[in-house]
Coordinates of C-alpha atoms in Angstrom, one line a residue:
X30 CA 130.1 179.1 217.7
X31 CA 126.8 179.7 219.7
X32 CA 124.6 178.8 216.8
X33 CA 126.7 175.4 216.3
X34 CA 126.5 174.7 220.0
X35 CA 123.1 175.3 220.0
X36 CA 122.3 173.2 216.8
X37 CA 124.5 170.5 218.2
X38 CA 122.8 170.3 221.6
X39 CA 119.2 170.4 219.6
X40 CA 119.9 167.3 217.8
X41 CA 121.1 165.6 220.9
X42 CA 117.9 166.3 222.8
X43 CA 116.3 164.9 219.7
X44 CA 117.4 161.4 220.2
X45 CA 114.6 161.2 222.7
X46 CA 112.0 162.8 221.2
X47 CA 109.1 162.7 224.0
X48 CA 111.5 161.2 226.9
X49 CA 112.8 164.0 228.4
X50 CA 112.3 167.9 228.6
X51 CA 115.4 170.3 228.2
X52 CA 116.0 170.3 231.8
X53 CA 115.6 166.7 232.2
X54 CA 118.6 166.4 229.9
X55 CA 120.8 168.2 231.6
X56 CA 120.7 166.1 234.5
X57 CA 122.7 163.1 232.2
X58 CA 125.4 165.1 232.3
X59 CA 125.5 166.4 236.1
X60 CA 124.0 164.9 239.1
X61 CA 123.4 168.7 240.2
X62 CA 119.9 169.7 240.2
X63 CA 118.5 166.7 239.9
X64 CA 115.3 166.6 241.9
X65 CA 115.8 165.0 245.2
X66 CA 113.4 161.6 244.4
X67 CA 115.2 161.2 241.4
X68 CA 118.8 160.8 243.4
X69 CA 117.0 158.7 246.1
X70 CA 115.9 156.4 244.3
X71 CA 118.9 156.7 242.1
X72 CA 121.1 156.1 245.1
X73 CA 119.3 152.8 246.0
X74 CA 119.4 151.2 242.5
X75 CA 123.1 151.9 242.5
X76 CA 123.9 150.1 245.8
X77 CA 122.1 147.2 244.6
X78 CA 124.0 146.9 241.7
X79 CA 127.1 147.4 243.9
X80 CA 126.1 144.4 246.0
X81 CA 125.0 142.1 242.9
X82 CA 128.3 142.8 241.7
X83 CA 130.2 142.7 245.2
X84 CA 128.6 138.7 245.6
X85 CA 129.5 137.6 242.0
X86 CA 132.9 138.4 242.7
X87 CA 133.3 137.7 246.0
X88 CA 132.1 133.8 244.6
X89 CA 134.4 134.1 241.4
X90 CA 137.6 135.1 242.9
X91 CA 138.5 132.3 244.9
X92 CA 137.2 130.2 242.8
X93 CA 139.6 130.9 239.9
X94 CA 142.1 129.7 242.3
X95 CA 141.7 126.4 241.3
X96 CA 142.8 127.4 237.8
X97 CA 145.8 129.0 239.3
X98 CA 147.0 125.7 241.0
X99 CA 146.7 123.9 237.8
X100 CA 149.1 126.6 235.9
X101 CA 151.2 128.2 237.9
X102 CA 154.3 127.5 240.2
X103 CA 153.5 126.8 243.6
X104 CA 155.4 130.3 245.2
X105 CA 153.5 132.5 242.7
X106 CA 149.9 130.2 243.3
X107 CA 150.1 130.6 246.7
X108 CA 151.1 134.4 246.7
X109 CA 148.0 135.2 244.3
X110 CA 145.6 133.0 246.1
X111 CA 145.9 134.8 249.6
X112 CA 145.1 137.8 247.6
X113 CA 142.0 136.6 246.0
X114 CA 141.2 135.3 250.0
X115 CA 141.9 139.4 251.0
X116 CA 139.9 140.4 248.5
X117 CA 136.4 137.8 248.0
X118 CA 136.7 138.9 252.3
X119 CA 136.6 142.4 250.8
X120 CA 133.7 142.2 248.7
X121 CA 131.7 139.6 251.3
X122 CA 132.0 142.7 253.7
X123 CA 130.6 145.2 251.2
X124 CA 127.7 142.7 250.7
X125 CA 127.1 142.5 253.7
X126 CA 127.7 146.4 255.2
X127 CA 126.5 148.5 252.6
X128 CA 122.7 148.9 252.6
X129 CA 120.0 151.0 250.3
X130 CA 120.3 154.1 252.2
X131 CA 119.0 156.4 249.1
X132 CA 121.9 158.5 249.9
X133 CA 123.9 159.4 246.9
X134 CA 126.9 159.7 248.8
X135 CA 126.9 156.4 250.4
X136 CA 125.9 155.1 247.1
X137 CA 129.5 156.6 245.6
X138 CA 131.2 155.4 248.4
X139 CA 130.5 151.8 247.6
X140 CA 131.2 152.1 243.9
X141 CA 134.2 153.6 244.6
X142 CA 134.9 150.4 247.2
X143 CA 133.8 148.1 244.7
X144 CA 136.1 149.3 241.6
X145 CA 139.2 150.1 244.5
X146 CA 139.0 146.5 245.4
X147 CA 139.9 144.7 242.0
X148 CA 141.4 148.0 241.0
X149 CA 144.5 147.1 243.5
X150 CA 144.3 143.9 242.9
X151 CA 145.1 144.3 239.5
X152 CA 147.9 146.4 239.8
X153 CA 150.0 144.2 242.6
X154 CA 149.0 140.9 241.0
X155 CA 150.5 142.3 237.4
X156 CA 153.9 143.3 239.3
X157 CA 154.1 139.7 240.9
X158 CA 153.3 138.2 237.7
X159 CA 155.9 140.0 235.8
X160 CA 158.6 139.2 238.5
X161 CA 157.9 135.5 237.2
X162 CA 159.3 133.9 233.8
X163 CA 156.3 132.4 232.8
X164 CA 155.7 130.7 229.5
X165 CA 153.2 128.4 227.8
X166 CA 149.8 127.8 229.4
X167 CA 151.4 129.8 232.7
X168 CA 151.4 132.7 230.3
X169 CA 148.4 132.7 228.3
X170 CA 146.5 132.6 231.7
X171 CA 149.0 135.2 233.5
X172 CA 148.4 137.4 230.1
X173 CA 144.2 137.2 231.0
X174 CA 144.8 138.8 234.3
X175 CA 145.7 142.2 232.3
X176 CA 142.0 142.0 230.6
X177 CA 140.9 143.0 234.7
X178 CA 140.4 146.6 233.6
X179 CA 138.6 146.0 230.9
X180 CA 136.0 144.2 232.7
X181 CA 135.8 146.9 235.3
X182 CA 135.5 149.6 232.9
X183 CA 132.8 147.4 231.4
X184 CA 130.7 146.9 234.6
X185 CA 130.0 150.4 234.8
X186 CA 127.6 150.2 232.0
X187 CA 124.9 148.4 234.9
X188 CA 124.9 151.8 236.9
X189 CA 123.0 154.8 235.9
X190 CA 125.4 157.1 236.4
X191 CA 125.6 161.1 235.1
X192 CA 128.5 161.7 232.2
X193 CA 130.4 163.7 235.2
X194 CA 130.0 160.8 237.7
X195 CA 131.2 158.1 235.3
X196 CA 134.4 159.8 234.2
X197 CA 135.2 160.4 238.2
X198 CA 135.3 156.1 238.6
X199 CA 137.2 155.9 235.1
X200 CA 139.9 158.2 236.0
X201 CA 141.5 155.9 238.6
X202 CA 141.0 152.9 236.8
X203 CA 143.1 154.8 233.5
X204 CA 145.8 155.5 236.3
X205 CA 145.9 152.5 237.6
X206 CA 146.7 151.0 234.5
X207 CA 149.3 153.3 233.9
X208 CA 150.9 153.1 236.8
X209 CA 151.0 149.5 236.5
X210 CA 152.7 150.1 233.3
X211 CA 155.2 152.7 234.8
X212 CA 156.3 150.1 237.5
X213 CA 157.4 147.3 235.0
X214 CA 159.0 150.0 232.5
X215 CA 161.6 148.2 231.6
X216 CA 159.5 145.6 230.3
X217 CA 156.9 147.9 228.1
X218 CA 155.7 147.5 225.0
X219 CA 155.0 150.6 224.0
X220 CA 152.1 149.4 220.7
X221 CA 150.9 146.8 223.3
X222 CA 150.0 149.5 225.6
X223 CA 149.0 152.1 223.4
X224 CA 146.3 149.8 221.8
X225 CA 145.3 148.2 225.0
X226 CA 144.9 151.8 227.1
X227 CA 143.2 153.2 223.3
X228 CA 140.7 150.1 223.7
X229 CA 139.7 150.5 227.5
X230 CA 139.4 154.5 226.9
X231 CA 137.0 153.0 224.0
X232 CA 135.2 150.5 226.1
X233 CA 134.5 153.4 229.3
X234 CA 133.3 155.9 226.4
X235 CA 130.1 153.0 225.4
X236 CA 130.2 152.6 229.2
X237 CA 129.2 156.1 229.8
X238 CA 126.7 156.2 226.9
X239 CA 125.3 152.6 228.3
X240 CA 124.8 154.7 232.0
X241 CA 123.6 157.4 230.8
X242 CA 121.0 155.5 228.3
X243 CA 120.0 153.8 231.9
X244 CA 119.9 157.2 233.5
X245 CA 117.3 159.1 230.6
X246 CA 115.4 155.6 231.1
X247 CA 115.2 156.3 234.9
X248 CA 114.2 160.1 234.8
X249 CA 111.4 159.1 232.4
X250 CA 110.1 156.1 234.6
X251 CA 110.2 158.3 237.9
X252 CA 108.9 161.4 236.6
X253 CA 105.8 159.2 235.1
X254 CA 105.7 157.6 238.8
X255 CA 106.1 160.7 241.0
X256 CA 104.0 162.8 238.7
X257 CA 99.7 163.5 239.0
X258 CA 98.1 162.8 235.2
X259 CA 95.8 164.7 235.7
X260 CA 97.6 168.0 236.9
X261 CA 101.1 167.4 236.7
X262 CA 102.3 168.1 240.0
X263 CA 103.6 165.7 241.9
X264 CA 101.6 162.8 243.2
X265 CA 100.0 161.5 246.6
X266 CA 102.7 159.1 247.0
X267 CA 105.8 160.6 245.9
X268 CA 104.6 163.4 248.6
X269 CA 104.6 160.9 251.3
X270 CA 108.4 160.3 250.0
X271 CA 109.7 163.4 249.6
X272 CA 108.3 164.0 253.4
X273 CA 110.2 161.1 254.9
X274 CA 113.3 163.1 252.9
X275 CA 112.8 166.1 253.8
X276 CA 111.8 165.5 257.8
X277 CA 114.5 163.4 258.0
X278 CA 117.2 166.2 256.8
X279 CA 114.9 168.9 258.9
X280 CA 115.4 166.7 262.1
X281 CA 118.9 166.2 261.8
X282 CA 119.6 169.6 261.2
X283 CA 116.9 170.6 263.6
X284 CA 115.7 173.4 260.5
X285 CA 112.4 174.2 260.0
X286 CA 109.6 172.8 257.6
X287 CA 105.8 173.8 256.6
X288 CA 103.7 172.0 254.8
X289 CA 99.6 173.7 253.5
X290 CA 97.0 172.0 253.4
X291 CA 95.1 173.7 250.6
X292 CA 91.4 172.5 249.7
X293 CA 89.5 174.4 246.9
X294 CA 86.0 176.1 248.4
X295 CA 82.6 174.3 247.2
X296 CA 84.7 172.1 244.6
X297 CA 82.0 169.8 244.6
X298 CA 79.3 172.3 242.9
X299 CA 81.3 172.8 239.7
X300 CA 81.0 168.6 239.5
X301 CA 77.6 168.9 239.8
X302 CA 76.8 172.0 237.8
X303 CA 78.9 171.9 235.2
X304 CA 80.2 168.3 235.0
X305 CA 83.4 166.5 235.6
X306 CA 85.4 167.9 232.6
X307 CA 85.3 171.6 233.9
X308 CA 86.3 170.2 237.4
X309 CA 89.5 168.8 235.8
X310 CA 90.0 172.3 233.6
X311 CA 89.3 173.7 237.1
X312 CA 91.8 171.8 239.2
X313 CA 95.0 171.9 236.4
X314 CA 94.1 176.0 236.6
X315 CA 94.3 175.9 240.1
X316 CA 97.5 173.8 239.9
X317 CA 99.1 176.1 237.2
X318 CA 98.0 179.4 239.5
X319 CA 100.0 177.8 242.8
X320 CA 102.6 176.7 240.5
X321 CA 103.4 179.7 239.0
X322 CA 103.4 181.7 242.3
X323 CA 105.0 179.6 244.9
X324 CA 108.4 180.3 245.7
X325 CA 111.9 178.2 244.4
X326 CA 112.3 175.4 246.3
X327 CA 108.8 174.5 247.7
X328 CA 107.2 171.2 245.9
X329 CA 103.6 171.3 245.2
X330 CA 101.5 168.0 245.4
X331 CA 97.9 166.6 245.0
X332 CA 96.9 164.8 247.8
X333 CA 93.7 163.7 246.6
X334 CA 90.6 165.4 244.9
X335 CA 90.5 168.5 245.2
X336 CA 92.8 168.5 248.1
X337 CA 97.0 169.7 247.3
X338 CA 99.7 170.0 250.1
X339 CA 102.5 172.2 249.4
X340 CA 106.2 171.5 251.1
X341 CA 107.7 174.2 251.9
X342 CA 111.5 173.3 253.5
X343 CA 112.9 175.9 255.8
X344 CA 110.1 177.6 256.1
X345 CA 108.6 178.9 259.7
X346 CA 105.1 179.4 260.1
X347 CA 104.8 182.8 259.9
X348 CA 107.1 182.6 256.4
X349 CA 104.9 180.5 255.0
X350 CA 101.2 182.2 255.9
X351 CA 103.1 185.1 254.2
X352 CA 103.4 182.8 251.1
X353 CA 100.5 181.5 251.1
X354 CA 98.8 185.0 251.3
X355 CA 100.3 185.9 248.4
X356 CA 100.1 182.8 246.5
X357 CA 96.0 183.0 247.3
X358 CA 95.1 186.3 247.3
X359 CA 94.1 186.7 244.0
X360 CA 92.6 183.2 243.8
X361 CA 93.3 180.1 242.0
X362 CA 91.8 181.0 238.7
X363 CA 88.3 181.0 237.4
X364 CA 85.5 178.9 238.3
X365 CA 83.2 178.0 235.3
X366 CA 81.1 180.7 236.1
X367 CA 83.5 183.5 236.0
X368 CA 84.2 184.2 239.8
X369 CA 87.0 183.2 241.2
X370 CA 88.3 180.0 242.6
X371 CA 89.2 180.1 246.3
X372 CA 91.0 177.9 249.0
X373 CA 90.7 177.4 252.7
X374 CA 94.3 176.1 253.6
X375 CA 95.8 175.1 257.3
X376 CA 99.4 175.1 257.7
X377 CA 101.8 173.3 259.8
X378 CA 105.0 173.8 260.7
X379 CA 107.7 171.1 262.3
X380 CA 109.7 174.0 265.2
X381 CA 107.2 176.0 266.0
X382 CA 104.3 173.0 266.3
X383 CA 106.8 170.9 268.2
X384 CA 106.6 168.0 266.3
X385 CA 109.5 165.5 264.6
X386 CA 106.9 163.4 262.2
X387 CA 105.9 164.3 259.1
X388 CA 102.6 162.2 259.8
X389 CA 101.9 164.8 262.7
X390 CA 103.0 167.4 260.4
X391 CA 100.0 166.2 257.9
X392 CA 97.6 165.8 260.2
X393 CA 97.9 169.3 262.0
X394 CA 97.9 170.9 258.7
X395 CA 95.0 169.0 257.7
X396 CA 92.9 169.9 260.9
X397 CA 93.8 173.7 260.3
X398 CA 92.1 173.2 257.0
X399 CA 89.0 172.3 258.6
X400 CA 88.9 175.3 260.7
X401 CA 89.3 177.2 257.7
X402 CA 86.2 175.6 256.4
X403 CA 84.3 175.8 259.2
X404 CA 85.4 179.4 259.9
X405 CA 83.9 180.6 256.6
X406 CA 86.4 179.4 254.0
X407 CA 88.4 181.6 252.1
X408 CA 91.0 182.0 254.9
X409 CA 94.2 180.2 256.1
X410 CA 94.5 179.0 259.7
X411 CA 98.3 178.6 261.6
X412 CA 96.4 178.0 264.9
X413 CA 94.3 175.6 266.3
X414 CA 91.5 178.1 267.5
X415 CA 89.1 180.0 264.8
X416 CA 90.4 183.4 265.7
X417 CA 94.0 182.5 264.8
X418 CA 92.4 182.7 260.8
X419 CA 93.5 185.4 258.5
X420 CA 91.0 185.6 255.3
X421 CA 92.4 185.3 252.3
X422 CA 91.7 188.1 249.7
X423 CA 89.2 187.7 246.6
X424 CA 85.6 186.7 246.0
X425 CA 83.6 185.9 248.9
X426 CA 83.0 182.5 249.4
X427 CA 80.1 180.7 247.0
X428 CA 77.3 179.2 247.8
X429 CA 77.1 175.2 248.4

């Protein structure tokens, strides 16, 4: 059973050869452990579709109100066009009140606003319209207001949503339906509603294959974005990002968070000695080194030439010069020359350097650094004055 498992989930991953790693795929069927941009920006592309979709209905359900008047008897007209009122009110106000947060939760909050609406609808305007004898052209359109789930369950092929998350927004709208069914039982037909609920189960299975297609699209497109070519780690800018996340959740919860500044020693003399292609083979080593020793959780980034900033959430300062002993003390791999490839780093911390703004945060960090340099290199600095340096361990520091 293993092996078939396994052979079954190898040919899956193989319908997107070169799209996603094996990690990457697992977050299309979970939102868990997806990587904190990723549901960001996730969580704003979802409450945009939410209020694209909140407007066009919010214009086309009054509107078909004129159709109603044409067809229907004046009690039942008039009943069905104060709902659509309550309702096109209901979606103006989630235009309106729901904003890109890049929360996830708010994000499923207005989904789940945007399917209840319509949702309810559906199911009071299909007991009204059964109270009614209606036949002729009063029927045929009273019979289109039972295709309301299906184009529900279609609209949820525009969000990129996890196989998890989409079958939590199909659920309701399969009970719904059936509860509208159980309300009128005397008047089921049983075939009618087997092949109608066997088509909309049909319809939210490409819906969830059509979100999840959007999903793999999206992982690809943000890793590419939030990744450095050259290295692999994450970039500049998706650093500056993942700051504003993280400081954000740190000042709320008043926890702590470090950040290193880490600057290779005399990067520029492997340029200049041994030319720009050992540099890069030299800065993905030193990349690969941190990488591999930094601890679960922390998020390494390039910040620009030879420069990288690690983030390091709830970490105090003394946690993290512990780290970053460990992580440096046998150096960042080799030099071209066979000695070893050292850092001076500064490190900054948001409790215990009294500061709320990941800007500060940088720039402390960042100062550190060049006491570090200045002190001798080789060393890490958590205090603005020389003395507060510890020297890191291995090869002492080259020569310009």
């Amino acid at each position: 059973m293993h092996r078939i498992a396994h052979i079954i989930w190898h040919r899956l991953t193989g319908l997107m050869p070169g799209e996603l790693d094996a990690n990457e795929v697992l977050w299309l069927i979970s939102p868990h452990q997806q990587s904190p941009l990723l549901a960001r920006r996730r969580a704003m592309v979802i409450v945009n579709r939410v209020r694209l979709f909140a407007f066009l209905f919010a214009v086309l359900t009054p509107l078909w109100s004129i159709v109603d008047y044409v067809v229907f008897p004046f009690p039942l007209w008039f009943f069905l066009a104060g709902m659509r009122l309550v309702a096109a009110a209901a979606f103006a106000t989630l235009v309106i009140c729901y904003k890109p947060s890049g929360n996830l939760l708010n994000a499923y909050r207005a989904m789940a606003l945007l399917f209840a609406i319509p949702t309810v609808f559906y199911v009071v305007s299909h007991q009204v319209l059964t109270s009614f004898e209606l036949t002729g052209m009063s029927a045929a359109i009273g019979a289109g207001y039972a295709f309301l789930p299906f184009v529900l369950l279609a609209g949820l092929s525009i969000f990129p949503l996890t196989f998890l998350e989409n079958l939590a927004f199909v659920a309701p709208m399969l009970l719904a339906q059936l509860l509208a069914q159980i309300l009128s039982w005397g008047q089921l037909n049983w075939p009618s509603f087997a092949g109608a609920f066997w088509l909309m189960a049909l319809i939210a299975g490409v819906a969830n294959l059509a979100g999840m297609s959007q999903l793999a699209f999206m992982v690809a497109l943000v890793r590419q974005a939030i990744r450095d070519p050259l290295t692999g780690v994450h970039s500049r800018r998706s650093a500056e990002e993942i700051l504003e996340l993280y400081g954000g959740v740190a000042n709320r919860a008043d926890a702590p968070l470090a950040v290193a500044f880490i600057d290779l020693d005399h990067f520029k003399s492997i340029n200049d000695r041994h030319g720009h292609d050992e540099g890069d083979k030299a800065l993905r080593r030193a990349a690969k080194a941190i990488s591999e020793s930094m601890r679960r959780g922390d998020i390494l980034t390039r910040w620009g030439g030879e420069e990288f900033l690690l983030i390091m959430p709830n970490t105090r300062l003394t946690e993290a010069r512990a780290a970053l002993e460990r992580l440096t003390g046998q150096g960042l791999g080799r030099r071209p020359d066979g000695t070893l490839l050292t850092a001076s780093v500064g490190i900054a911390e948001r409790v215990d350097d009294h500061t709320s703004h990941w800007e500060e945060l940088i720039e402390i960090a960042d100062r550190r650094m060049y006491t570090a340099k200045h002190a001798g290199r080789n060393r890490i600095v958590i205090g603005d004055a020389v003395d507060g340096a510890t020297d890191g361990a291995g090869s002492a520091p080259q020569p310009a």
